[in-house]
CSV table of C-alpha atoms in Angstrom, one decimal:
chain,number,residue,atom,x,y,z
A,281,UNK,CA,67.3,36.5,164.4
A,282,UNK,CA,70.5,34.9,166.2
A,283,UNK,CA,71.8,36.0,169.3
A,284,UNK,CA,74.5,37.9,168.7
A,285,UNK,CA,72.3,40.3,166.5
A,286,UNK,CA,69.6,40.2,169.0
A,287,UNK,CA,72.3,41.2,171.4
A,288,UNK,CA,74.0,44.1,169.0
A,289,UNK,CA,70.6,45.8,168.4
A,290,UNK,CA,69.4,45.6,172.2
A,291,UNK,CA,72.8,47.1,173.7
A,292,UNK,CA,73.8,49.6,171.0
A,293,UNK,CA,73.5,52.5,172.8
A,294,UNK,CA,75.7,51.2,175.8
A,295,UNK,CA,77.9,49.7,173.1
A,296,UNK,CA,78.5,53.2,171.5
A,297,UNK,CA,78.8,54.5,175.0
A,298,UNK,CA,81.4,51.9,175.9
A,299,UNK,CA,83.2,52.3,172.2
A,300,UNK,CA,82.9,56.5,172.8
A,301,UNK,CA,84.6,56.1,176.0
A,302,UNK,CA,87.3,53.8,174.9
A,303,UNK,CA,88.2,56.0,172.3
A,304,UNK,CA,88.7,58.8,174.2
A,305,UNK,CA,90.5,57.5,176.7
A,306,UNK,CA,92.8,55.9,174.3
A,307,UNK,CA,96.0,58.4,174.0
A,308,UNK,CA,96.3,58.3,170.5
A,309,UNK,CA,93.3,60.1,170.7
A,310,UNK,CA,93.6,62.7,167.4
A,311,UNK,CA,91.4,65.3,168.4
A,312,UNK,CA,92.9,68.0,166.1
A,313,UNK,CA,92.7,65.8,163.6
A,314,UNK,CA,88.8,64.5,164.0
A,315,UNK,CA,86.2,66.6,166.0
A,316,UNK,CA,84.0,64.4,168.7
A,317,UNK,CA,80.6,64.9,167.1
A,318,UNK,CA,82.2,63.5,164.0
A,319,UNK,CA,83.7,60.8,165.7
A,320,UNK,CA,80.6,59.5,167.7
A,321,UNK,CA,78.7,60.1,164.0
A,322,UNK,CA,80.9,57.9,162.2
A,323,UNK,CA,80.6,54.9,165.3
A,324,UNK,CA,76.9,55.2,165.4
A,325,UNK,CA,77.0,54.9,161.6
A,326,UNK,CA,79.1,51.7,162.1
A,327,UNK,CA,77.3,50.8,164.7
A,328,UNK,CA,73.9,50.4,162.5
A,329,UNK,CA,75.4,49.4,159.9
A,330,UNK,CA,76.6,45.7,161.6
A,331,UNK,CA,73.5,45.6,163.6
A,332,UNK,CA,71.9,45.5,160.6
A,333,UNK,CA,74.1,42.8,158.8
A,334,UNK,CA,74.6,40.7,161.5
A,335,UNK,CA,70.7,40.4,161.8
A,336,UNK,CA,70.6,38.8,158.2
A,337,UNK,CA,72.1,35.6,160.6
A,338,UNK,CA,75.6,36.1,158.3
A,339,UNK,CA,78.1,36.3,161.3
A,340,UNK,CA,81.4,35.1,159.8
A,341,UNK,CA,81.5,36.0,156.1
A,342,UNK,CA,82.6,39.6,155.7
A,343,UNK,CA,82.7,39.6,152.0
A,344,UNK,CA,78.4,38.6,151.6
A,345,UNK,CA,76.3,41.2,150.1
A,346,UNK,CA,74.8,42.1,153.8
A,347,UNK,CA,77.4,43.6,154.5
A,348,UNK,CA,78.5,45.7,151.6
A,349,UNK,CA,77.6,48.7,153.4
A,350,UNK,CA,79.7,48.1,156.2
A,351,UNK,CA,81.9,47.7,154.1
A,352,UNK,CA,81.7,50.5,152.4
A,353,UNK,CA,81.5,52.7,155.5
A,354,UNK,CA,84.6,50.8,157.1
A,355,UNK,CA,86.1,51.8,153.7
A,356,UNK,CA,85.1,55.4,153.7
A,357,UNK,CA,86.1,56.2,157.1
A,358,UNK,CA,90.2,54.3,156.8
A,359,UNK,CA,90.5,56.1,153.1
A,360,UNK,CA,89.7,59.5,154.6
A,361,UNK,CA,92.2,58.8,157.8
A,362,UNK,CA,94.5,57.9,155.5
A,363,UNK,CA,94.3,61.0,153.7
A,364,UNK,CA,94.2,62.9,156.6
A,365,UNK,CA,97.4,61.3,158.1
A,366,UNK,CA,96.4,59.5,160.9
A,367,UNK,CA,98.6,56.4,161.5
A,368,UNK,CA,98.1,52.9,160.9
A,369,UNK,CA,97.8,52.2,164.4
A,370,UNK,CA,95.1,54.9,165.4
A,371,UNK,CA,93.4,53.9,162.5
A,372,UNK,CA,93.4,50.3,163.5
A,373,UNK,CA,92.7,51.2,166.8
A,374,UNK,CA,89.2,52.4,165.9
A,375,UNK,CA,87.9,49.1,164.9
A,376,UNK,CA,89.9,47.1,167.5
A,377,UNK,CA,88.4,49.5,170.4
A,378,UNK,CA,85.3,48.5,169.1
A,379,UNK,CA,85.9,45.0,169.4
A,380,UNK,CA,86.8,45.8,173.4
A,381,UNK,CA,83.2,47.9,173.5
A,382,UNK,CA,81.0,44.9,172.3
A,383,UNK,CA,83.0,42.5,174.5
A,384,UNK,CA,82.5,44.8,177.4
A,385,UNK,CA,78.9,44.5,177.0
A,386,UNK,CA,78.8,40.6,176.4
A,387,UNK,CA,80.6,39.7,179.6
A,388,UNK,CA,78.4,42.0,181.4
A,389,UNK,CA,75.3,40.5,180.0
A,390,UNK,CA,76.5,37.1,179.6
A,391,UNK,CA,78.0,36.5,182.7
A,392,UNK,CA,75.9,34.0,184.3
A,393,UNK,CA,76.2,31.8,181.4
A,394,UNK,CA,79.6,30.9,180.4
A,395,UNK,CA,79.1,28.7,177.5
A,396,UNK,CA,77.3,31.1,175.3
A,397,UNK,CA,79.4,34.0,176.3
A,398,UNK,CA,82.6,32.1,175.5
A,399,UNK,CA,81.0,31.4,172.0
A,400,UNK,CA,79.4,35.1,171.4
A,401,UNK,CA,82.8,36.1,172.0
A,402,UNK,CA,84.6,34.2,169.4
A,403,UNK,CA,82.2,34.8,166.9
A,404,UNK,CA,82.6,39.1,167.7
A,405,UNK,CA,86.2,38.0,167.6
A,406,UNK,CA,86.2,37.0,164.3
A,407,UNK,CA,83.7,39.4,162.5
A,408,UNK,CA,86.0,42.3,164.2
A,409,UNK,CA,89.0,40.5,163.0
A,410,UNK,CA,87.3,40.5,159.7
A,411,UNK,CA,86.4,43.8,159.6
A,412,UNK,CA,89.9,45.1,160.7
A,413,UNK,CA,91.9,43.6,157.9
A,414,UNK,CA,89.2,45.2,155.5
A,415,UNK,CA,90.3,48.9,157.0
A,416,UNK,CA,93.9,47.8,156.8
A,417,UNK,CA,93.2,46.7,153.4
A,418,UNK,CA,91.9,50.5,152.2
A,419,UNK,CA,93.4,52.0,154.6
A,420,UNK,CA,96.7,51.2,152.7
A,421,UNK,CA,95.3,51.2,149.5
A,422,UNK,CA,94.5,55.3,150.2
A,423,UNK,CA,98.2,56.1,151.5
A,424,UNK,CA,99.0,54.2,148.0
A,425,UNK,CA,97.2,56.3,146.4
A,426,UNK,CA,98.8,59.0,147.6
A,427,UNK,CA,101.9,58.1,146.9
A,428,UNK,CA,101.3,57.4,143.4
A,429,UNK,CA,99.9,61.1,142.9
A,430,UNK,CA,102.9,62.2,144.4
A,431,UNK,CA,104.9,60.3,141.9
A,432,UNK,CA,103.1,61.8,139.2
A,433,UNK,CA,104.1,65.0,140.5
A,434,UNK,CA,107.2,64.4,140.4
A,435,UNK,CA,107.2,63.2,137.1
A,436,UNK,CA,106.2,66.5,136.0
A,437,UNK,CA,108.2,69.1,137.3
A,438,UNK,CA,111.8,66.7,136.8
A,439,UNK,CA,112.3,66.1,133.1
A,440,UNK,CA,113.0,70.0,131.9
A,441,UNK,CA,114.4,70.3,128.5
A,442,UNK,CA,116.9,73.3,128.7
A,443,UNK,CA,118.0,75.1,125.1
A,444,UNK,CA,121.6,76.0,126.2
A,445,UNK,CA,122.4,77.1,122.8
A,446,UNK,CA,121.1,77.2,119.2
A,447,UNK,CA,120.4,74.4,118.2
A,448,UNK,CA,121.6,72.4,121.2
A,449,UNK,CA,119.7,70.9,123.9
A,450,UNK,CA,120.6,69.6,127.7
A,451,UNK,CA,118.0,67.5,129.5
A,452,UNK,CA,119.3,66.8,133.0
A,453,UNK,CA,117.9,63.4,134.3
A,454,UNK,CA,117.6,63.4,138.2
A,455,UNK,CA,116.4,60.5,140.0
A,456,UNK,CA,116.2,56.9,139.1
A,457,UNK,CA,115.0,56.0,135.6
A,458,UNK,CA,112.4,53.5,135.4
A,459,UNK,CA,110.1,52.5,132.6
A,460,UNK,CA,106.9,55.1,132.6
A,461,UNK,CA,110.2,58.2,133.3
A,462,UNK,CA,111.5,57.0,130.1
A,463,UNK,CA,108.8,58.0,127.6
A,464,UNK,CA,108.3,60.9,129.3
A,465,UNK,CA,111.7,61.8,129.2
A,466,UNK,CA,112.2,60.7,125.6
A,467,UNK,CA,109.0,62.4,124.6
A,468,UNK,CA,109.4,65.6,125.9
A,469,UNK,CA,112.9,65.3,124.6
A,470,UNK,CA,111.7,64.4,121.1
A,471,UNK,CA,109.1,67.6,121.0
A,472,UNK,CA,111.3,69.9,121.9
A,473,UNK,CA,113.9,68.5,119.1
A,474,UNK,CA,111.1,69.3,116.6
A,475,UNK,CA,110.1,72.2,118.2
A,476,UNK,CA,113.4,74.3,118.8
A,477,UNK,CA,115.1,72.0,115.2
A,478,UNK,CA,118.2,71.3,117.4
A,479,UNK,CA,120.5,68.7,116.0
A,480,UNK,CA,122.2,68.2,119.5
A,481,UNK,CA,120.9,66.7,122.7
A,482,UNK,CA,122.9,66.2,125.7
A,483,UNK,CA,121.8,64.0,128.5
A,484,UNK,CA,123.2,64.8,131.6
A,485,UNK,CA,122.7,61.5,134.2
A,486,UNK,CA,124.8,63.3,137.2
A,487,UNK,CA,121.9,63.4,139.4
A,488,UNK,CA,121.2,59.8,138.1
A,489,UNK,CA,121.9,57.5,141.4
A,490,UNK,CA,123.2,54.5,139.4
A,491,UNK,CA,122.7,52.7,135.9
A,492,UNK,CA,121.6,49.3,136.2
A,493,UNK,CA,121.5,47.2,132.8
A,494,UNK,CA,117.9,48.4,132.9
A,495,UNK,CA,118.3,52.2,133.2
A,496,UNK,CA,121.4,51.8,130.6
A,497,UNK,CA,118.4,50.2,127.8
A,498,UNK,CA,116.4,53.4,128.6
A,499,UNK,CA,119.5,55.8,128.0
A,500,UNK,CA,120.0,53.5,124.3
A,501,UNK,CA,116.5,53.0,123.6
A,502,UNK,CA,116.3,57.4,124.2
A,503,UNK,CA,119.5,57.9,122.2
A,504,UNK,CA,118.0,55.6,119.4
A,505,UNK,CA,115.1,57.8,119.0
A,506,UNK,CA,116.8,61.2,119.0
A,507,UNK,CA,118.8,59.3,116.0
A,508,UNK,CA,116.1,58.6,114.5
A,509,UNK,CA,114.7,62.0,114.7
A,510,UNK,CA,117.4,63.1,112.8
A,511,UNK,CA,119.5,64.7,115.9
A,512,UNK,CA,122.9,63.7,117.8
A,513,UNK,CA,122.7,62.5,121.4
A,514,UNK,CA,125.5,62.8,124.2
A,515,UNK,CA,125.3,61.5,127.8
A,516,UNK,CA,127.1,63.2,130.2
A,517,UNK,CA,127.6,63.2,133.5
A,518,UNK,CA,129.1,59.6,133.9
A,519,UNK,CA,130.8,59.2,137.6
A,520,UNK,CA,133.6,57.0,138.4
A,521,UNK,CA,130.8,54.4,139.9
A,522,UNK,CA,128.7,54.6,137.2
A,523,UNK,CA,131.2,53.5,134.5
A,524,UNK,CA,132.5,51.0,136.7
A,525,UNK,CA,128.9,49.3,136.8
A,526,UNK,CA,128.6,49.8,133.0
A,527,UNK,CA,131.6,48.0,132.4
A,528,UNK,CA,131.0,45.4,134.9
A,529,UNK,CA,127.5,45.0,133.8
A,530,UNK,CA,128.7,44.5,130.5
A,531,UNK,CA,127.0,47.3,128.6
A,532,UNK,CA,128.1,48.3,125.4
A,533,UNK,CA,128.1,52.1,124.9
A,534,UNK,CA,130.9,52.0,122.2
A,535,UNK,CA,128.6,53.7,119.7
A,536,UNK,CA,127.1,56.7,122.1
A,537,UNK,CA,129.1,59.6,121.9
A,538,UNK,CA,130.0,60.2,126.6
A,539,UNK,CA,131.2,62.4,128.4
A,540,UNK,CA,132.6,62.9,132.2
A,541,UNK,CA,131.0,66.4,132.4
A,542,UNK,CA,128.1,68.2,131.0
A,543,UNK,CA,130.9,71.1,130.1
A,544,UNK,CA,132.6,68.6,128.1
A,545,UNK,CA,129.5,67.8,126.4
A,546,UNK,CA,128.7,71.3,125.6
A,547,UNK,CA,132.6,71.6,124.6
A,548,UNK,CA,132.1,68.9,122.2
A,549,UNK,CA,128.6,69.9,121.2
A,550,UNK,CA,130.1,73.2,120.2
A,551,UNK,CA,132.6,71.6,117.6
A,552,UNK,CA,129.9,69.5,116.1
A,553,UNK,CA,128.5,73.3,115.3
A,554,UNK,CA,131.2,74.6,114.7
A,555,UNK,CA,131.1,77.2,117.2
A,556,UNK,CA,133.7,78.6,119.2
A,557,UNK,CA,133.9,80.3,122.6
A,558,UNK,CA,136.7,83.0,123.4
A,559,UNK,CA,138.1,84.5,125.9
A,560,UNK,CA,138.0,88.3,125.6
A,561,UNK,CA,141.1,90.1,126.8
A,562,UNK,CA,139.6,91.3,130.0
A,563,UNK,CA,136.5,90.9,132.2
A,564,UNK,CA,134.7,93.2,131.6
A,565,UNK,CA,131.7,93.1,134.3
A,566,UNK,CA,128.1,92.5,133.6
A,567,UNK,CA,127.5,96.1,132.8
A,568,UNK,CA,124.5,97.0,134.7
A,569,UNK,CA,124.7,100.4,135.1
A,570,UNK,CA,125.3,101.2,131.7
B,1263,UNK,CA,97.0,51.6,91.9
B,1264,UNK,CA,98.2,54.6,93.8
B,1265,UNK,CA,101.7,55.5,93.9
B,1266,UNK,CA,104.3,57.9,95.5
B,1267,UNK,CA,105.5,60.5,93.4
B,1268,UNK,CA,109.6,60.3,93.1
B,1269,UNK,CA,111.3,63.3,91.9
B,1270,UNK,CA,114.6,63.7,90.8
B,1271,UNK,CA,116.4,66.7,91.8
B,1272,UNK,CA,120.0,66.9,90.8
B,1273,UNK,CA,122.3,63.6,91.7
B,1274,UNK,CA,119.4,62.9,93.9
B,1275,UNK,CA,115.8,61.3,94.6
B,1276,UNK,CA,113.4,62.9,96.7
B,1277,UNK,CA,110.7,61.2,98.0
B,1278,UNK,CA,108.0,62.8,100.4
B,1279,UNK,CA,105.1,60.7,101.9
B,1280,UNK,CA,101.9,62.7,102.3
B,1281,UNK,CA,99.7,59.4,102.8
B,1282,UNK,CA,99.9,57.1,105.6
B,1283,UNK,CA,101.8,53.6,103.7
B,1284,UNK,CA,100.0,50.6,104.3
B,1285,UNK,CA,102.0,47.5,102.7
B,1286,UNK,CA,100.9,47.3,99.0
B,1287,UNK,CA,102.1,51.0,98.6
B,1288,UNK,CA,105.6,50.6,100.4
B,1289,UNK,CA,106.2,47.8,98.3
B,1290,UNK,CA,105.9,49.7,95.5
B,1291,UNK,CA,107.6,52.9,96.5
B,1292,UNK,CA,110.7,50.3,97.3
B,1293,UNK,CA,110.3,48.7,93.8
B,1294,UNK,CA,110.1,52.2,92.3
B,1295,UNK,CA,112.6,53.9,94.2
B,1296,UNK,CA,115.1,51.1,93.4
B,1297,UNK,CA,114.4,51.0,89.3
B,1298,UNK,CA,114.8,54.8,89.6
B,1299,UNK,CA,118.1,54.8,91.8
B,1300,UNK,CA,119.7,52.3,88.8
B,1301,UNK,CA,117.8,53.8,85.3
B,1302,UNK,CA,119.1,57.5,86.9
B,1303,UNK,CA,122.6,56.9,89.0
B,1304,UNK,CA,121.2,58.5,91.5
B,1305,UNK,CA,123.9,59.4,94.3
B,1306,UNK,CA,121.7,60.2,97.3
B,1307,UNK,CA,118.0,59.2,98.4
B,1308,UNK,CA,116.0,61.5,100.3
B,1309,UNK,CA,112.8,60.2,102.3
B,1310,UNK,CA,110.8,62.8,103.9
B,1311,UNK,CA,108.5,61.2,106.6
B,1312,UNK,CA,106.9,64.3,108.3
B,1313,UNK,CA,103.1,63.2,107.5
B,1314,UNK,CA,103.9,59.5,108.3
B,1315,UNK,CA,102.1,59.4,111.8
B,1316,UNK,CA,101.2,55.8,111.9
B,1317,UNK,CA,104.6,53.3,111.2
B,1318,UNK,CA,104.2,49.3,112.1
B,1319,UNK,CA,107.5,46.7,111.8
B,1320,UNK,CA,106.7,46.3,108.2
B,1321,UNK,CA,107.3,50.0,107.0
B,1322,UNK,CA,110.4,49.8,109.4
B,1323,UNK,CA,111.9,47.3,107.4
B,1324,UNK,CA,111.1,48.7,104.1
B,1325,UNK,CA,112.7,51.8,105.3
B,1326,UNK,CA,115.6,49.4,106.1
B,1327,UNK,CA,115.7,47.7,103.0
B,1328,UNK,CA,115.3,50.6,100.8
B,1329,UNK,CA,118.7,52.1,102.4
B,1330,UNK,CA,120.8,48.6,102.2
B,1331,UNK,CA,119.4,48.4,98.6
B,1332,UNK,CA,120.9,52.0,97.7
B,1333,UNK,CA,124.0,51.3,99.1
B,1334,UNK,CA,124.7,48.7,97.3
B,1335,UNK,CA,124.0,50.8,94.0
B,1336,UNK,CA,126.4,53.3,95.8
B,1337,UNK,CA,123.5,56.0,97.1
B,1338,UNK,CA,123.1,57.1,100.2
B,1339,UNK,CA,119.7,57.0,102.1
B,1340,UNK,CA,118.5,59.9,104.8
B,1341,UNK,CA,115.3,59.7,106.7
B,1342,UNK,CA,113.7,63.1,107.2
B,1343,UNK,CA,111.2,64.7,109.5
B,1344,UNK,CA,110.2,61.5,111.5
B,1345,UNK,CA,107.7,62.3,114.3
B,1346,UNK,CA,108.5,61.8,117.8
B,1347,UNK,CA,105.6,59.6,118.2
B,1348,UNK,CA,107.3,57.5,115.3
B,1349,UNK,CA,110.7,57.2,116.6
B,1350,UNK,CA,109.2,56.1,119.5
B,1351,UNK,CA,107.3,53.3,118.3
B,1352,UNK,CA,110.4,52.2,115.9
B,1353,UNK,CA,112.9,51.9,118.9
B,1354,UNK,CA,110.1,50.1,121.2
B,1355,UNK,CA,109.8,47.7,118.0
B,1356,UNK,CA,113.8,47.6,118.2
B,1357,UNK,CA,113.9,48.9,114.7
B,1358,UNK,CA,116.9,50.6,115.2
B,1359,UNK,CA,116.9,51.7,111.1
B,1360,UNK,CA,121.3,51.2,112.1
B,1361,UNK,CA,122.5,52.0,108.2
B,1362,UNK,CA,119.9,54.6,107.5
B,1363,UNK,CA,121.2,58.6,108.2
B,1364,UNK,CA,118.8,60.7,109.4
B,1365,UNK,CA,118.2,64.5,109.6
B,1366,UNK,CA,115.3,67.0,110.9
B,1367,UNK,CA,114.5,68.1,107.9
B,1368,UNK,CA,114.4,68.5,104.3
B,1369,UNK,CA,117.3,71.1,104.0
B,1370,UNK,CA,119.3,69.7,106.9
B,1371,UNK,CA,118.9,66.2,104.9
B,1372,UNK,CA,120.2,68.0,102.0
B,1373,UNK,CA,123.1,69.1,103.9
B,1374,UNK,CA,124.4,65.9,105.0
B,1375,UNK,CA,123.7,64.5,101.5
B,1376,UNK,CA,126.2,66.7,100.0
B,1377,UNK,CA,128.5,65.8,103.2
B,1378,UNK,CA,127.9,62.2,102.7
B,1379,UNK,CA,128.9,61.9,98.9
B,1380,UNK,CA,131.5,64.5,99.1
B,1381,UNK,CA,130.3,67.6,97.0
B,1382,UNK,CA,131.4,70.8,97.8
B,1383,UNK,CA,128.4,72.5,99.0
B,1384,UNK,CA,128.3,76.1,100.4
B,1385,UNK,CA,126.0,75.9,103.6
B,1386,UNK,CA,124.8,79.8,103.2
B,1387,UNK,CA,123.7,79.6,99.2
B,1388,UNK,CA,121.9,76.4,98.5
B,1389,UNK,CA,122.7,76.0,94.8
B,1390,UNK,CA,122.5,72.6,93.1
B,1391,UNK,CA,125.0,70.9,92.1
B,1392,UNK,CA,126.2,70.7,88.3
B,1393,UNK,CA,125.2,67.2,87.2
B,1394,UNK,CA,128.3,66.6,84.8
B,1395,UNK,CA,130.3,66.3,87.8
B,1396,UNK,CA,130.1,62.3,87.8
B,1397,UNK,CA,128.8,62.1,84.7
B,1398,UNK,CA,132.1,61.3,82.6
């Protein structure tokens, strides 16, 4: 067994002691978000689990089997602060106080011998160092994953296929498009075509915040399908900006049918139908209490 | 060797798939379709697709092909009932089918056949049309 180890496993509990007290003396203390038994739980856990590894004589590479479960409890503990919302900075904090806890201990013990505690110091230094970039490393990796269940979320609830008429459709697009929004935009749209047997689909881009050469291949590429379904498609909701870029950009949408407003689409849509919309002679109310 | 039943209704040909198309059959639905669009002077093919589920670049083209050749023997092609799953797959291939009309269905395809060759054709009573019409 090397020194360091020997020194981990004979000082752990004045290590823990030391790492408790730095922790809660730190101010970014989140004690609504972690209770202190759980807290001095999870450093104790830690605690073992490098004592252990470091007494396999591994002190410098981090990614050896010994110490997978440090590893794996390092892991644990940033994903879980992560999805509790602590910030990067606490969450860093945690292994860097530990760092200060160990070195506390070494000087204390060391002190009458310089050499070796300048180089049981470097080598803590760099197994902390280590072991902080691993809980950056998931810690990120767990707000990542939250974002990207968030995205799917939102994937969900935007694409709505509204049947404004018989036989005609309006799908407004809000957000930007990218690839995976696409297909689900052009499949939902697609279903509902075969499922309502509307021949007309407007695509409203209003809430679209601009049409790169990109987005403008996901509008053709959904147009081409609804053609191919069988079924006429009309974009509306083209701003001044918008057909600026398009022009600029160089797109050609000379053979899709576009519109400034969705009620010019549905204007237009209502011709290809045949349908026409009146104006009685007066307004009459919405006739409630009848 | 199997192949695709093509029925002659009127001025035009209807076709409907029932079998997924692997290459030996479309080649001879195209063959067949094309003999049959020049022995009757057929005006209008109709290709109903609803059972197709599985389409690859090959049928695309066929699809493609069979529509150009018509043209030129003065019909028109329409493409019925394609699955969303199909249209998909054809405009990610960049199989655009541009020449080929399409329609939802069977009696919307109809429809825009009548449109297309320029029979008058009440859209309430779907009566066929009288076949001396272009005969003389």
């Amino acid at each position: 067994m090397n020194n360091t180890a020997q020194l981990l496993q004979n000082n752990k509990k004045k290590i823990l002691e030391n790492w408790m007290q730095n922790q809660l003396a730190d101010e970014a203390l989140r004690d609504d978000l972690i209770s202190n038994e759980e807290l001095r739980r999870q450093s104790d856990e830690l605690l073992n689990g490098l004592a252990t590894a470091t007494a396999s004589g591994n002190v410098e590479n981090t990614y050896a089997p010994e110490y997978e479960t440090v590893t794996e409890i390092l892991s644990d503990i940033s994903i879980t602060r992560a999805r509790q919302g602590f910030t990067p900075r606490e969450t860093g904090m945690y292994v860097l106080s530990l760092k200060q806890a160990i070195n506390q201990v070494l000087e204390e013990k060391l002190s009458d011998q310089p050499e070796q505690l300048y180089k049981e110091l470097s080598i803590i230094n760099k197994l902390l160092d280590n072991l902080s970039m691993i809980t950056f490393d998931t810690y990120i990796k767990g707000r990542e994953e939250v974002i990207l269940r968030q995205n799917d979320e939102i994937n969900e609830i935007s694409t709505p296929v509204i049947r404004v008429w018989e036989g005609i459709l309006a799908l407004p697009i809000i957000g930007t498009l990218d690839s995976a929004r696409t297909q689900v935009v052009m499949e939902n749209l697609l279903l509902e075509i075969v499922n309502t047997g509307s021949s007309i689909a407007i695509l409203d881009i209003s809430g679209v915040p601009a049409v790169d050469s990109l987005v403008a291949q996901h509008l053709i590429k959904t147009v081409s399908a609804t053609r191919l379904m069988g079924a006429e498609c009309i974009i509306s909701g083209i701003r001044a900006e918008i057909a600026q870029t398009i022009v600029h950009l160089g797109i050609d949408l000379s053979n899709i049918k576009t519109k400034a407003t969705l009620a010019n689409a549905l204007q237009l849509a209502f011709s290809m139908r045949g349908v026409e919309v009146k104006k009685t002679a007066r307004y009459t109310g919405l006739n409630l209490n009848k | 060797m199997d192949r695709i039943p093509i029925l002659k209704m009127g001025q035009f040909l209807l076709v409907t798939i029932q079998v997924d198309l692997y290459d030996r059959l479309a080649l001879n639905l195209e063959n067949d379709l094309i003999n049959m669009v020049s022995k009757t002077g057929a005006r209008g093919v109709l290709i109903d697709i609803s059972a197709v589920s599985i389409v690859d670049s090959f049928m695309g083209r066929i699809l493609g092909n069979i529509a150009s050749m018509s043209r030129i023997m003065d019909a028109e092609t329409v493409v019925v009932g394609m699955q969303p799953a199909v249209a998909i797959t054809l405009v990610e291939l960049g199989l655009t089918l541009q020449g080929v009309y399409t329609a939802l269905d069977v009696e919307k395809g109809m429809e825009l056949l009548h449109d297309k060759i320029g029979t008058i054709e009440h859209p309430e009573d779907e009566e066929e049309e009288a076949p001396h019409d272009d005969i003389d």
